[in-house]
Amino acid sequence: MEKLNIAGFEIYPGWLNPEDQAALVSDVRAVVRAAPLFHPVTPRGQQMSVRMTSAGRLGWVTDRKGYRYEPRHPSGIPWPSIPESILTVWNALSGSDRLPDSCLVNFYGEGARMGMHQDKDEGDFSRPVLSISLGDEALFRMGNETRGGKTESVWLRSGDVVVMGGKARLKHHGIDRVRFGSSTLLPKGGRINLTLRVVS
Ligand code: MD6
Ligand code: FE
């Protein structure tokens, strides 16, 4: 299987075949039924363009109080557990001897994007963050530990997996744009990105 290494980001194009992708979507739908997607607000009061929810012991949330992990969905219910189909990908590619505490589900509708950021709200940077792309293609930009400087970009397609560990663990990255309707995996279009993390 093909593996790319771009600035330390390990990219596995087409890691999941179409059947596996469909099974993951079905499992993500069950997570979203239990813990509905919500529109997060940054600490500065900006509404993010993605909608999100989580599975696992801890879920990542943001509101006027800041970025953090919480044991409950904003509605007060505990997050649903991480589906086995998702843990299988972690076990195959993370190189971690611990299971993830958290699976963040990001949904990109038409026009949604994600600004350059670091994943640094975890207490443990020795384990990678693993991301799974499902649905429409997205332009993923990878930068440096400090803001600015040279960046490289790659189109992530449905079934691609990215492992951000080692010297890439704290590098900036973001989604510049999504080609809405470029995949038929989600009948109404859009993109799902799952990120798995050991938090603490
Ligand atoms: C996305 N991904 O693909 C956004 N984070 O929609 C991320 O923010 C990300 O792809 C950590 C590791 C890999 C990622
Ligand atoms: Fe990230």
GROMACS .gro file of C-alpha atoms and ligand atoms in nm:
model
  215
    1MET     CA    1   0.000   0.000   0.000
    2GLU     CA    2   0.121   0.350  -0.090
    3LYS     CA    3   0.247   0.575   0.188
    4LEU     CA    4   0.350   0.939   0.152
    5ASN     CA    5   0.558   1.135   0.396
    6ILE     CA    6   0.509   1.509   0.362
    7ALA     CA    7   0.692   1.715   0.624
    8GLY     CA    8   0.656   1.427   0.869
    9PHE     CA    9   0.284   1.379   0.807
   10GLU     CA   10   0.231   1.015   0.707
   11ILE     CA   11  -0.043   0.988   0.448
   12TYR     CA   12  -0.201   0.657   0.346
   13PRO     CA   13  -0.403   0.727   0.030
   14GLY     CA   14  -0.700   0.495  -0.010
   15TRP     CA   15  -0.632   0.303   0.311
   16LEU     CA   16  -1.005   0.228   0.344
   17ASN     CA   17  -1.184   0.058   0.057
   18PRO     CA   18  -1.537   0.176  -0.038
   19GLU     CA   19  -1.705  -0.099   0.170
   20ASP     CA   20  -1.504  -0.003   0.482
   21GLN     CA   21  -1.583   0.363   0.418
   22ALA     CA   22  -1.957   0.290   0.401
   23ALA     CA   23  -1.936   0.088   0.725
   24LEU     CA   24  -1.758   0.376   0.898
   25VAL     CA   25  -2.020   0.624   0.778
   26SER     CA   26  -2.293   0.401   0.918
   27ASP     CA   27  -2.112   0.383   1.255
   28VAL     CA   28  -2.058   0.761   1.255
   29ARG     CA   29  -2.429   0.811   1.189
   30ALA     CA   30  -2.504   0.611   1.505
   31VAL     CA   31  -2.264   0.832   1.702
   32VAL     CA   32  -2.433   1.144   1.564
   33ARG     CA   33  -2.780   1.011   1.652
   34ALA     CA   34  -2.666   0.966   2.015
   35ALA     CA   35  -2.459   1.286   2.033
   36PRO     CA   36  -2.589   1.536   1.774
   37LEU     CA   37  -2.356   1.761   1.575
   38PHE     CA   38  -2.331   2.114   1.713
   39HIS     CA   39  -2.183   2.438   1.581
   40PRO     CA   40  -1.887   2.522   1.805
   41VAL     CA   41  -1.788   2.878   1.894
   42THR     CA   42  -1.425   2.979   1.945
   43PRO     CA   43  -1.314   3.148   2.268
   44ARG     CA   44  -1.320   3.478   2.071
   45GLY     CA   45  -1.686   3.424   1.982
   46GLN     CA   46  -1.648   3.317   1.617
   47GLN     CA   47  -1.875   3.035   1.505
   48MET     CA   48  -1.671   2.761   1.337
   49SER     CA   49  -1.787   2.659   0.989
   50VAL     CA   50  -1.763   2.286   1.066
   51ARG     CA   51  -2.015   2.110   1.288
   52MET     CA   52  -1.878   1.863   1.541
   53THR     CA   53  -1.938   1.596   1.799
   54SER     CA   54  -1.725   1.328   1.964
   55ALA     CA   55  -1.706   0.969   2.076
   56GLY     CA   56  -1.495   0.823   2.355
   57ARG     CA   57  -1.416   0.896   2.718
   58LEU     CA   58  -1.345   1.261   2.632
   59GLY     CA   59  -1.466   1.495   2.359
   60TRP     CA   60  -1.306   1.814   2.235
   61VAL     CA   61  -1.523   2.122   2.278
   62THR     CA   62  -1.484   2.496   2.237
   63ASP     CA   63  -1.697   2.785   2.359
   64ARG     CA   64  -1.642   3.124   2.522
   65LYS     CA   65  -1.471   2.942   2.811
   66GLY     CA   66  -1.197   2.802   2.584
   67TYR     CA   67  -1.072   2.491   2.407
   68ARG     CA   68  -1.074   2.175   2.619
   69TYR     CA   69  -1.174   1.811   2.656
   70GLU     CA   70  -1.497   1.733   2.839
   71PRO     CA   71  -1.651   1.401   2.947
   72ARG     CA   72  -1.995   1.511   2.824
   73HIS     CA   73  -2.170   1.642   2.512
   74PRO     CA   74  -2.306   2.000   2.555
   75SER     CA   75  -2.650   1.840   2.616
   76GLY     CA   76  -2.511   1.673   2.930
   77ILE     CA   77  -2.499   1.314   2.806
   78PRO     CA   78  -2.174   1.118   2.812
   79TRP     CA   79  -2.018   1.076   2.466
   80PRO     CA   80  -2.098   0.744   2.296
   81SER     CA   81  -1.813   0.494   2.280
   82ILE     CA   82  -1.575   0.488   1.984
   83PRO     CA   83  -1.699   0.235   1.724
   84GLU     CA   84  -1.487  -0.075   1.679
   85SER     CA   85  -1.451  -0.002   1.305
   86ILE     CA   86  -1.269   0.321   1.391
   87LEU     CA   87  -1.046   0.160   1.657
   88THR     CA   88  -0.939  -0.094   1.395
   89VAL     CA   89  -0.781   0.186   1.189
   90TRP     CA   90  -0.605   0.322   1.498
   91ASN     CA   91  -0.467  -0.022   1.582
   92ALA     CA   92  -0.339  -0.072   1.229
   93LEU     CA   93  -0.161   0.260   1.183
   94SER     CA   94  -0.103   0.456   1.505
   95GLY     CA   95   0.189   0.253   1.640
   96SER     CA   96   0.046   0.334   1.984
   97ASP     CA   97   0.008   0.072   2.256
   98ARG     CA   98  -0.282   0.269   2.402
   99LEU     CA   99  -0.630   0.308   2.261
  100PRO     CA  100  -0.749   0.663   2.190
  101ASP     CA  101  -0.949   0.850   2.455
  102SER     CA  102  -1.124   1.062   2.198
  103CYS     CA  103  -1.265   1.054   1.847
  104LEU     CA  104  -1.358   1.399   1.722
  105VAL     CA  105  -1.614   1.400   1.440
  106ASN     CA  106  -1.600   1.707   1.214
  107PHE     CA  107  -1.862   1.756   0.945
  108TYR     CA  108  -1.788   1.991   0.655
  109GLY     CA  109  -2.096   2.116   0.471
  110GLU     CA  110  -2.077   2.343   0.168
  111GLY     CA  111  -1.821   2.621   0.223
  112ALA     CA  112  -1.683   2.484   0.550
  113ARG     CA  113  -1.309   2.504   0.614
  114MET     CA  114  -1.067   2.486   0.903
  115GLY     CA  115  -0.803   2.748   0.973
  116MET     CA  116  -0.440   2.662   1.041
  117HIS     CA  117  -0.407   2.524   1.394
  118GLN     CA  118  -0.202   2.298   1.619
  119ASP     CA  119  -0.351   2.003   1.807
  120LYS     CA  120  -0.214   2.088   2.149
  121ASP     CA  121  -0.496   2.050   2.401
  122GLU     CA  122  -0.385   1.697   2.486
  123GLY     CA  123  -0.166   1.613   2.785
  124ASP     CA  124   0.036   1.358   2.590
  125PHE     CA  125   0.220   1.449   2.269
  126SER     CA  126   0.410   1.119   2.254
  127ARG     CA  127   0.118   0.951   2.073
  128PRO     CA  128   0.012   1.055   1.724
  129VAL     CA  129  -0.314   1.207   1.613
  130LEU     CA  130  -0.473   0.991   1.343
  131SER     CA  131  -0.723   1.134   1.097
  132ILE     CA  132  -0.968   0.957   0.864
  133SER     CA  133  -1.129   1.137   0.570
  134LEU     CA  134  -1.472   1.033   0.438
  135GLY     CA  135  -1.674   1.194   0.160
  136ASP     CA  136  -1.577   1.502  -0.039
  137GLU     CA  137  -1.216   1.587  -0.122
  138ALA     CA  138  -1.040   1.846   0.091
  139LEU     CA  139  -0.725   2.051   0.046
  140PHE     CA  140  -0.508   1.982   0.352
  141ARG     CA  141  -0.229   2.231   0.424
  142MET     CA  142   0.070   2.137   0.639
  143GLY     CA  143   0.304   2.394   0.795
  144ASN     CA  144   0.550   2.427   1.077
  145GLU     CA  145   0.563   2.422   1.456
  146THR     CA  146   0.567   2.800   1.454
  147ARG     CA  147   0.302   3.002   1.269
  148GLY     CA  148   0.379   3.098   0.910
  149GLY     CA  149   0.664   2.987   0.685
  150LYS     CA  150   0.655   2.744   0.397
  151THR     CA  151   0.362   2.505   0.367
  152GLU     CA  152   0.277   2.205   0.151
  153SER     CA  153  -0.071   2.095   0.051
  154VAL     CA  154  -0.232   1.770  -0.052
  155TRP     CA  155  -0.587   1.677  -0.154
  156LEU     CA  156  -0.729   1.428   0.097
  157ARG     CA  157  -0.984   1.192  -0.056
  158SER     CA  158  -1.241   0.958   0.092
  159GLY     CA  159  -1.068   0.665   0.260
  160ASP     CA  160  -0.735   0.843   0.314
  161VAL     CA  161  -0.573   0.827   0.658
  162VAL     CA  162  -0.320   1.076   0.798
  163VAL     CA  163  -0.094   1.003   1.095
  164MET     CA  164   0.050   1.314   1.259
  165GLY     CA  165   0.315   1.200   1.506
  166GLY     CA  166   0.681   1.236   1.590
  167LYS     CA  167   0.826   1.561   1.460
  168ALA     CA  168   0.496   1.649   1.292
  169ARG     CA  169   0.285   1.612   1.608
  170LEU     CA  170   0.281   1.985   1.684
  171LYS     CA  171   0.291   2.123   1.331
  172HIS     CA  172   0.024   2.364   1.209
  173HIS     CA  173  -0.228   2.228   0.960
  174GLY     CA  174  -0.571   2.314   0.824
  175ILE     CA  175  -0.830   2.259   0.552
  176ASP     CA  176  -0.837   2.540   0.294
  177ARG     CA  177  -1.140   2.417   0.105
  178VAL     CA  178  -1.360   2.119   0.025
  179ARG     CA  179  -1.476   2.024  -0.325
  180PHE     CA  180  -1.842   1.995  -0.232
  181GLY     CA  181  -2.015   1.709  -0.411
  182SER     CA  182  -1.691   1.548  -0.535
  183SER     CA  183  -1.767   1.215  -0.366
  184THR     CA  184  -2.080   1.002  -0.372
  185LEU     CA  185  -2.016   0.844  -0.030
  186LEU     CA  186  -2.250   1.088   0.146
  187PRO     CA  187  -2.567   1.120  -0.066
  188LYS     CA  188  -2.618   1.487   0.021
  189GLY     CA  189  -2.249   1.575  -0.014
  190GLY     CA  190  -2.009   1.698   0.250
  191ARG     CA  191  -1.706   1.562   0.428
  192ILE     CA  192  -1.654   1.381   0.756
  193ASN     CA  193  -1.316   1.394   0.925
  194LEU     CA  194  -1.248   1.175   1.227
  195THR     CA  195  -0.949   1.252   1.451
  196LEU     CA  196  -0.838   1.002   1.712
  197ARG     CA  197  -0.628   1.105   2.008
  198VAL     CA  198  -0.476   0.989   2.333
  199VAL     CA  199  -0.561   1.284   2.557
  200SER     CA  200  -0.410   1.208   2.897
  201MD6     C1  201  -0.946   1.774   0.868
  201MD6     N1  202  -0.772   1.763   1.024
  201MD6     O1  203  -0.888   1.692   0.798
  201MD6     C2  204  -0.875   1.844   0.977
  201MD6     N2  205  -0.553   1.713   1.296
  201MD6     O2  206  -1.063   1.805   0.848
  201MD6     C3  207  -0.700   1.792   1.132
  201MD6     O3  208  -0.717   1.896   1.195
  201MD6     C4  209  -0.600   1.698   1.175
  201MD6     O4  210  -0.595   1.580   0.968
  201MD6     C5  211  -0.459   1.632   1.342
  201MD6     C6  212  -0.408   1.529   1.266
  201MD6     C7  213  -0.453   1.510   1.140
  201MD6     C8  214  -0.551   1.596   1.091
  202FE      FE  215  -0.595   1.915   1.371
   0.00000   0.00000   0.00000
